mmCIF file of C-alpha atoms and ligand atoms in Angstrom:
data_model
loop_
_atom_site.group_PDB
_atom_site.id
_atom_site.type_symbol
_atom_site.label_atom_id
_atom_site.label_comp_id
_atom_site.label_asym_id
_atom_site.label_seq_id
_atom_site.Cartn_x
_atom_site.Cartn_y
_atom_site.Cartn_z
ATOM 1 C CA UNK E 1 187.051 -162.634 57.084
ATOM 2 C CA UNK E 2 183.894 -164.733 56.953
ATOM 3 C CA UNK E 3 182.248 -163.311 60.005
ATOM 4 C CA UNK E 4 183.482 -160.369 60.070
ATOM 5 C CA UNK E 5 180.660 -157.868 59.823
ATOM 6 C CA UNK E 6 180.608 -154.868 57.861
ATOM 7 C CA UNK E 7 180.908 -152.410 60.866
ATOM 8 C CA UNK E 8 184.144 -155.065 61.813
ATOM 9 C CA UNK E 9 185.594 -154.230 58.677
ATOM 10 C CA UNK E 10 184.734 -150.729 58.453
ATOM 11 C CA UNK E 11 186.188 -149.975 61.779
ATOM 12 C CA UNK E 12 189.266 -151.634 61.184
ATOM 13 C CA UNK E 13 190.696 -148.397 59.084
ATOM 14 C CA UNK E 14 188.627 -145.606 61.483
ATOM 15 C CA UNK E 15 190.172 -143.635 64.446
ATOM 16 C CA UNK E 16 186.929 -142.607 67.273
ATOM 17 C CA UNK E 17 186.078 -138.861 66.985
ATOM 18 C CA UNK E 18 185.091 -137.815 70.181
ATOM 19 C CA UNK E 19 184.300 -133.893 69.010
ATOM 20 C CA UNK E 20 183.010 -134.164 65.506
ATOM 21 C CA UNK E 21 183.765 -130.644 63.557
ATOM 22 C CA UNK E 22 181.237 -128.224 62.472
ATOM 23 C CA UNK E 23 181.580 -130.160 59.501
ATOM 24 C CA UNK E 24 178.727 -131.925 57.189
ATOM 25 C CA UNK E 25 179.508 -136.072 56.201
ATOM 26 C CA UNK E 26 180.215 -135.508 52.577
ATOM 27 C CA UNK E 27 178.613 -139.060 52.295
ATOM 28 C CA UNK E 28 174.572 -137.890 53.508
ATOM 29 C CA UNK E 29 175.186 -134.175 53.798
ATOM 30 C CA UNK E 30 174.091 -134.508 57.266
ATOM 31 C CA UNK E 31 176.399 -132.442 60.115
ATOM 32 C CA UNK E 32 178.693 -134.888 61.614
ATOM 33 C CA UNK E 33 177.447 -133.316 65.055
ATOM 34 C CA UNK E 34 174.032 -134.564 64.214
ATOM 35 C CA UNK E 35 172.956 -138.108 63.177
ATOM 36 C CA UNK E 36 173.482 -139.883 60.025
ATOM 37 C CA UNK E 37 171.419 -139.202 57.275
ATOM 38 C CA UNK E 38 171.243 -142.222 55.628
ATOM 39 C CA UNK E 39 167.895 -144.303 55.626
ATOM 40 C CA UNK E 40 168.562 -146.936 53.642
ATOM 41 C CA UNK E 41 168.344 -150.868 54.882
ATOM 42 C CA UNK E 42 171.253 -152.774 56.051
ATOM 43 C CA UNK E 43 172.919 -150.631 58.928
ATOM 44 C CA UNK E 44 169.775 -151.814 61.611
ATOM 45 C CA UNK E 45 171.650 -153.057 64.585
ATOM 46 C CA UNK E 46 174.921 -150.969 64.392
ATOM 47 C CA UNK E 47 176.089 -148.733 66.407
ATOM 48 C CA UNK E 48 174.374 -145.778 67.633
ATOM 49 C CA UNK E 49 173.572 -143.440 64.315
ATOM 50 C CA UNK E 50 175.281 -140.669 65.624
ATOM 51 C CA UNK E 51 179.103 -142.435 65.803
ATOM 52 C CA UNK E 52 181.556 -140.724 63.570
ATOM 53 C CA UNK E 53 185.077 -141.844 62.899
ATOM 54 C CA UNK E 54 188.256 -140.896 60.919
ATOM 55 C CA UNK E 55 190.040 -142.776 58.077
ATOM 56 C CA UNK E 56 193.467 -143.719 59.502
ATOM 57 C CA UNK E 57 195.753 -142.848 56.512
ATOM 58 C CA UNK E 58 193.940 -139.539 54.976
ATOM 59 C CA UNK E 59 191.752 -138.367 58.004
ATOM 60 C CA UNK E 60 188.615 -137.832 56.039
ATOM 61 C CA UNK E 61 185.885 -137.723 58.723
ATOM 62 C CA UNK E 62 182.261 -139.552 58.002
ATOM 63 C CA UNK E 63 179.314 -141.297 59.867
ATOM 64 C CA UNK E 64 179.956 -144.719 61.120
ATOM 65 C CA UNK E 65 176.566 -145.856 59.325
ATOM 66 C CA UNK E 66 177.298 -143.923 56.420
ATOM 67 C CA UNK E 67 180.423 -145.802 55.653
ATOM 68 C CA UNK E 68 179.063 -149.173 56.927
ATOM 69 C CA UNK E 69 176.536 -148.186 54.222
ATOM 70 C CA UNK E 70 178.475 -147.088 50.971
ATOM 71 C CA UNK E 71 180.765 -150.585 51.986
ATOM 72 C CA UNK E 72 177.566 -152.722 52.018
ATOM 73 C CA UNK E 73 177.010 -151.100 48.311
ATOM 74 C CA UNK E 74 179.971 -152.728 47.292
ATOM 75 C CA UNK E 75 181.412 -155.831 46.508
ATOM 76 C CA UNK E 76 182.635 -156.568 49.986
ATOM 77 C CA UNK E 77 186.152 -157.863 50.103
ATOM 78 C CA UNK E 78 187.145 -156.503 53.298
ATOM 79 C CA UNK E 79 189.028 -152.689 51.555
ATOM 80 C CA UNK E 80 187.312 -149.637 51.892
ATOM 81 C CA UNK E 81 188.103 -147.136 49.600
ATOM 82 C CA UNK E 82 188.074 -142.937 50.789
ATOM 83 C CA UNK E 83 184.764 -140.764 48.676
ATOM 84 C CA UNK E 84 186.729 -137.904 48.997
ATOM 85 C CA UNK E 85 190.374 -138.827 48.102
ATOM 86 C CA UNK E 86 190.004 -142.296 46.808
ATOM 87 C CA UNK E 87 192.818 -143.698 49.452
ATOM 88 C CA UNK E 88 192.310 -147.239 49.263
ATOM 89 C CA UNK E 89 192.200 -149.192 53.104
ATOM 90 C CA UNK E 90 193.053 -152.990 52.973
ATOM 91 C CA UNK E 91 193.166 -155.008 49.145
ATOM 92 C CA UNK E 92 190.724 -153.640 46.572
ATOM 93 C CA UNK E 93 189.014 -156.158 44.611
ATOM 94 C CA UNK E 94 186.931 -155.809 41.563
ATOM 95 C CA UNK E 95 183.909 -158.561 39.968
ATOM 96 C CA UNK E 96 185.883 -159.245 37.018
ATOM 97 C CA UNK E 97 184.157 -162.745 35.361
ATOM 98 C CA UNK E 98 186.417 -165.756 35.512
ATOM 99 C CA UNK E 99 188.616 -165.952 32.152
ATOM 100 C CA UNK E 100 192.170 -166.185 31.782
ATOM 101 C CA UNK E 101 195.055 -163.784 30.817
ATOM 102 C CA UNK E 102 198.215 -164.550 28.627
ATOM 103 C CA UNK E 103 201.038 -162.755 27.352
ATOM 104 C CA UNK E 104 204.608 -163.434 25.069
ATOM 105 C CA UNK E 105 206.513 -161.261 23.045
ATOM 106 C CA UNK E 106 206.082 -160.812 19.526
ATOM 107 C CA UNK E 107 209.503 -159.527 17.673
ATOM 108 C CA UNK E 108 207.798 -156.396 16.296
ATOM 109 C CA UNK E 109 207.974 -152.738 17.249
ATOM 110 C CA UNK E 110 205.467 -150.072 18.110
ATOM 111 C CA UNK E 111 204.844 -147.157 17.025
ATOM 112 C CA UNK E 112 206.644 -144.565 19.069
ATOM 113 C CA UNK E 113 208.525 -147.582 20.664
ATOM 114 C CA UNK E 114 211.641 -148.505 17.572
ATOM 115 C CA UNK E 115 214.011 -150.351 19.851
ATOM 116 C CA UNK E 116 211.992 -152.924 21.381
ATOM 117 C CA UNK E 117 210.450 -155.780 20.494
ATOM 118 C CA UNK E 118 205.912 -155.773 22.138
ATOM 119 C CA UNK E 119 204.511 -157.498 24.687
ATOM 120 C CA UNK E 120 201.525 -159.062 23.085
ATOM 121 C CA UNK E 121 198.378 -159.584 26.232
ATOM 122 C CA UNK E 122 195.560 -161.760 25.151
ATOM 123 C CA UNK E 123 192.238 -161.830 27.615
ATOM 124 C CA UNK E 124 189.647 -164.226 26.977
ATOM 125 C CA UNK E 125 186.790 -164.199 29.392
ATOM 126 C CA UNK E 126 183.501 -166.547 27.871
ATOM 127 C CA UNK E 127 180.045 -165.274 28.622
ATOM 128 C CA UNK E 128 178.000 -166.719 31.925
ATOM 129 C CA UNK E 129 176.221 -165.904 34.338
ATOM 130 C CA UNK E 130 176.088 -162.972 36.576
ATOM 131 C CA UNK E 131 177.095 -163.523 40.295
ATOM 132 C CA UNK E 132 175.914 -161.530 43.349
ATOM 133 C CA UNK E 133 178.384 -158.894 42.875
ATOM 134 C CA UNK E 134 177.014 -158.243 39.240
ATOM 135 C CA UNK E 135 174.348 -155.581 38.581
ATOM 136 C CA UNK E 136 171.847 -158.381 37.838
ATOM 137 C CA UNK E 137 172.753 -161.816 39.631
ATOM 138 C CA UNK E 138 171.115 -164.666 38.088
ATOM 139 C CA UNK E 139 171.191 -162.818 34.956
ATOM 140 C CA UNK E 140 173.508 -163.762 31.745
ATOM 141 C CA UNK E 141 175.966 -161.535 30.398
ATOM 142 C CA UNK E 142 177.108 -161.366 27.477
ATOM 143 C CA UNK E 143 180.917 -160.829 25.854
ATOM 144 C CA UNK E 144 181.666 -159.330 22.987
ATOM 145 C CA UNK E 145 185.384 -159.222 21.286
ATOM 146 C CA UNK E 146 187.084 -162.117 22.921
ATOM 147 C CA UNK E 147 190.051 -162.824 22.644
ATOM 148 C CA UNK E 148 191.294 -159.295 22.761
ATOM 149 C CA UNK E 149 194.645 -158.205 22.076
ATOM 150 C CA UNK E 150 196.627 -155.902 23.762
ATOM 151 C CA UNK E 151 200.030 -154.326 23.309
ATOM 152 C CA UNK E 152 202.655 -153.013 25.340
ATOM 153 C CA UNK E 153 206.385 -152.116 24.416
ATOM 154 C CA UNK E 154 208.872 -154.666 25.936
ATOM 155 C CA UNK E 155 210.639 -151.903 27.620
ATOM 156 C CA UNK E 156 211.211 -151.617 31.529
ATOM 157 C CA UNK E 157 208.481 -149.636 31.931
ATOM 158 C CA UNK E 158 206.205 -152.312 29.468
ATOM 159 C CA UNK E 159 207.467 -155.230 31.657
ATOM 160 C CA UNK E 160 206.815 -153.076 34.818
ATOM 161 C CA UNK E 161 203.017 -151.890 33.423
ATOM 162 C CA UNK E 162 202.692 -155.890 32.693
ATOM 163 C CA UNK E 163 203.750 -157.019 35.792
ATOM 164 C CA UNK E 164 200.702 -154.931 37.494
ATOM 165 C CA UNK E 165 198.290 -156.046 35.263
ATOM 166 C CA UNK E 166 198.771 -159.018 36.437
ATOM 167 C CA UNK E 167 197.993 -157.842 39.890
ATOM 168 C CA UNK E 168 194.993 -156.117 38.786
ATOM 169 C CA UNK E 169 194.190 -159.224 36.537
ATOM 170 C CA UNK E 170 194.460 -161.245 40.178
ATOM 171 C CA UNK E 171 192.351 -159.140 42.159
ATOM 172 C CA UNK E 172 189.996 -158.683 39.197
ATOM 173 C CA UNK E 173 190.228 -155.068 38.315
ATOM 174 C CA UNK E 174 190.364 -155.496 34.155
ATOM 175 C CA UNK E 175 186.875 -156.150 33.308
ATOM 176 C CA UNK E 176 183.116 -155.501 34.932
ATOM 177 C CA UNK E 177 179.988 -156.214 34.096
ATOM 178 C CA UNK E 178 177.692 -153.665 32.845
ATOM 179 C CA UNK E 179 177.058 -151.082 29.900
ATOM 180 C CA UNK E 180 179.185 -150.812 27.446
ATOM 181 C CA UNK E 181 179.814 -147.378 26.442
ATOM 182 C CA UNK E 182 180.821 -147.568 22.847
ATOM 183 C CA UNK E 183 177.530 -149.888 21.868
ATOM 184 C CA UNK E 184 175.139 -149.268 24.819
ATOM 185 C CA UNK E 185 174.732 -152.638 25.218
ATOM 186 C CA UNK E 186 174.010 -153.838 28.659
ATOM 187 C CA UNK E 187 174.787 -156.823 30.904
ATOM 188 C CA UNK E 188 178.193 -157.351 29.009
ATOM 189 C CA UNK E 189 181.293 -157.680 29.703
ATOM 190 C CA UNK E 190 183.144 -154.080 29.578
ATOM 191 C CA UNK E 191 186.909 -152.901 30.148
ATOM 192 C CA UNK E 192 187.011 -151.217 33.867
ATOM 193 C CA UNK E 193 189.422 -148.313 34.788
ATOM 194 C CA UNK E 194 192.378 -149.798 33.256
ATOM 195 C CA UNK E 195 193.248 -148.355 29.701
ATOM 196 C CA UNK E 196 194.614 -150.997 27.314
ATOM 197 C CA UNK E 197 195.708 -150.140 23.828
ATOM 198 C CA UNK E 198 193.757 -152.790 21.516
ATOM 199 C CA UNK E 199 195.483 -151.475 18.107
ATOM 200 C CA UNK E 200 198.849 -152.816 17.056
ATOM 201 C CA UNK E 201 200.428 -150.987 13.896
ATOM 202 C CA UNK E 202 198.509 -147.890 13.585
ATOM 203 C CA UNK E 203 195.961 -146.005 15.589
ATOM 204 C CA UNK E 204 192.534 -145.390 13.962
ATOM 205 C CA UNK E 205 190.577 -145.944 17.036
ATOM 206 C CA UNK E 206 192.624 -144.256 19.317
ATOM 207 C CA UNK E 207 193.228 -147.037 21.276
ATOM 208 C CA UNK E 208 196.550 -147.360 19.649
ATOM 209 C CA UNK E 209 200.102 -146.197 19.235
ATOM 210 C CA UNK E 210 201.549 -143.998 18.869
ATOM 211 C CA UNK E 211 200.834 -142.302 22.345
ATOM 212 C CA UNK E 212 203.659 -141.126 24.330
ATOM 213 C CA UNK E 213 201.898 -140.939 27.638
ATOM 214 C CA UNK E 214 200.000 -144.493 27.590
ATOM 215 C CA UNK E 215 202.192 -146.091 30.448
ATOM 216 C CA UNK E 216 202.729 -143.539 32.570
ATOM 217 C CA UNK E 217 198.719 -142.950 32.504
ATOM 218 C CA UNK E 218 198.175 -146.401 33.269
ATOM 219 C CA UNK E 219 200.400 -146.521 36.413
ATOM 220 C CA UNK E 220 198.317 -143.987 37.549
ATOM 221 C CA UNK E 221 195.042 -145.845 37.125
ATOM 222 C CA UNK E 222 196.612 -148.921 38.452
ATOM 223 C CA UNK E 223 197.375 -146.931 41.168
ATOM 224 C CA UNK E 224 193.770 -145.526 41.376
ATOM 225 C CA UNK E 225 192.764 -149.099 41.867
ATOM 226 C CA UNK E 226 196.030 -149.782 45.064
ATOM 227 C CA UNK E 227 198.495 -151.156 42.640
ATOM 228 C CA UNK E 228 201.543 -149.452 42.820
ATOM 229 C CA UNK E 229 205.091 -151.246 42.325
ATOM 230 C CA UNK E 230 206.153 -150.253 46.070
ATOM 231 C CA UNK E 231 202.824 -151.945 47.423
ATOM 232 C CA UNK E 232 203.859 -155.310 45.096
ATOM 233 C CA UNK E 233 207.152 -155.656 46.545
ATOM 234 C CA UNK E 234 205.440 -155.812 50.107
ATOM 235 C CA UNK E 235 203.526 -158.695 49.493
HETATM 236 N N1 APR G 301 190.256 -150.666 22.913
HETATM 237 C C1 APR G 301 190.669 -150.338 24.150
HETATM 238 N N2 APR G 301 189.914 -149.669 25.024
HETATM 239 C C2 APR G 301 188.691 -149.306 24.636
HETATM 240 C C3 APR G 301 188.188 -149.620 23.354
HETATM 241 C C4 APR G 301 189.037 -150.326 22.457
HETATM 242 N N3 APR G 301 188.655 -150.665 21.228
HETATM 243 N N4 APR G 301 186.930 -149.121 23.256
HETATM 244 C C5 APR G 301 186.679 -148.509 24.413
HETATM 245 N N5 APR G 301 187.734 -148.617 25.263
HETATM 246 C C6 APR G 301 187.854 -148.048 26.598
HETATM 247 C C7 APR G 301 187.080 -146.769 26.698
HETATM 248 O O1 APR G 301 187.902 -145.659 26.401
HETATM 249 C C8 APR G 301 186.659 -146.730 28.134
HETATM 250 O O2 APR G 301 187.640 -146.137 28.944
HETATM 251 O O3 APR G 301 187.261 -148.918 27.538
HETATM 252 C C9 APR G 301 186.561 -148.175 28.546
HETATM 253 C C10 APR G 301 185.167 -148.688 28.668
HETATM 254 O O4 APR G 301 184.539 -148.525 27.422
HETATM 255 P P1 APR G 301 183.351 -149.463 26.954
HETATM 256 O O5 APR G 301 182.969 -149.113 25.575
HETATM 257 O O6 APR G 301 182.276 -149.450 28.000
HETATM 258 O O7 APR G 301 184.101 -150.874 27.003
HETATM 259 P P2 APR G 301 183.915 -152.145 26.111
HETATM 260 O O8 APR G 301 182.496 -152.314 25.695
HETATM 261 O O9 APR G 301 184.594 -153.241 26.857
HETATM 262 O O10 APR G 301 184.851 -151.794 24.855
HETATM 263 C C11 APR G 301 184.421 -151.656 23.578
HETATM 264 O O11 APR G 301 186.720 -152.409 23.091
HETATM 265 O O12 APR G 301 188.405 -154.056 23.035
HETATM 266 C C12 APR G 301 187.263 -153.514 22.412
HETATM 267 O O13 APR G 301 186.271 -155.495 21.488
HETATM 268 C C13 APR G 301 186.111 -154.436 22.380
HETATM 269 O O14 APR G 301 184.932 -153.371 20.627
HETATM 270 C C14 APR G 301 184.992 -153.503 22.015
HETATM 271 C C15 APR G 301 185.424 -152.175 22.574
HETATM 272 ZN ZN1 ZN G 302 176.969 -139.221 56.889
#
């Protein structure tokens, strides 16, 4: 993986288009008959502008340079993930700050949950500094809130929800770095596209239980992120 370039790693999930379609790249707007649009630095040197291929698994059809481009954007760990459909190529990895993750069982129910005892999580992450996949490298950022406390019912479906957030906790897809939404404040630590419920015995903030559809929502933004139970067994 170390010398792999981007256009290595990019073309690794592409198929070569020979007869583009009529079609524009949904990444630069350009026509996928025509050259690539984008102008931007980093894609000198690659092959010629005008190179289109085709995303293996969904078939979505952009520039060469234009994807070489939106995966130099990113944190760079090798997956490429579809603009259109969000399929995910290869192991998507977030820039989740180094921390640690616990869990146990507390003999309490939820809300909504009366015949099981809760999976208690408890994240801790300190603040530091930013790294070069952070918005501002060299930069501190704060964290606000630590430890926080999660909850899950200790259910099959709870143990099943836990077991991927483990993954996600792994390939660092919990937290980010950035703005905080609820206090604006920037260069912080902030939850990513994983919803957590932070409220134990009642739900004021709405980050609580009750709520019926919690897990089965949260499968499907663990699965947003590649993390699916069927992709866990594999490896
Ligand atoms: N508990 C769980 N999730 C939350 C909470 C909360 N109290 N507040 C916001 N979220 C969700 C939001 O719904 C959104 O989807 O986190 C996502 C990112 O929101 P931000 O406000 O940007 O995240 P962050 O600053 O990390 O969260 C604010 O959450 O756990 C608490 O102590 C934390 O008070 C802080 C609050
Ligand atoms: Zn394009």
């Amino acid at each position: 993986k170390g010398k792999e370039t981007s256009e290595e790693v990019v073309r690794r999930y592409l198929q070569k288009v020979r007869n583009p379609p009529e079609e524009d790249c949904t990444i630069c707007m350009e026509s996928l008959c025509g050259p690539s649009g984008y102008k931007g630095p980093g894609v000198g040197g690659i092959s010629r502008a005008e190179s289109v291929g085709r995303l293996s698994q969904c078939g979505h059809q952009y520039h060469l340079q234009c994807l070489v481009a939106m995966y130099n954007n990113g944190n760079k760990d090798g997956s490429l993930q579809c603009p259109t459909c969000k399929t995910i190529y290869g192991v998507k990895t977030g820039n989740q700050p180094p921390g640690k993750m616990e869990y146990h069982v507390i003999p309490h129910s939820l809300p909504g949950h009366p015949d099981c005892k809760t999976i208690r999580i408890i994240y801790n992450i300190p603040p530091g500094i930013q790294g070069p996949e952070h918005p501002n490298p060299g930069k501190p950022f704060t964290a606000r809130g630590f430890p926080r406390h999660c909850y899950l019912p200790d259910s099959e479906k709870g143990r099943l929800v836990l077991k991927l957030l483990l993954v996600a906790w792994d390939r660092r897809l919990i937290f980010s770095v950035g703005t905080s939404s609820t206090t604006g404040e920037t260069d912080t630590v902030i939850w990513n596209e994983v919803h957590h419920k932070t409220e134990f015995g009642s739900n004021l903030t709405g980050h609580g239980y009750p709520d019926s559809g919690h897990l089965d929502n949260v499968l499907e933004e663990l699965r947003a992120q590649g993390i699916t139970e069927e992709e866990c067994l594999r490896d």
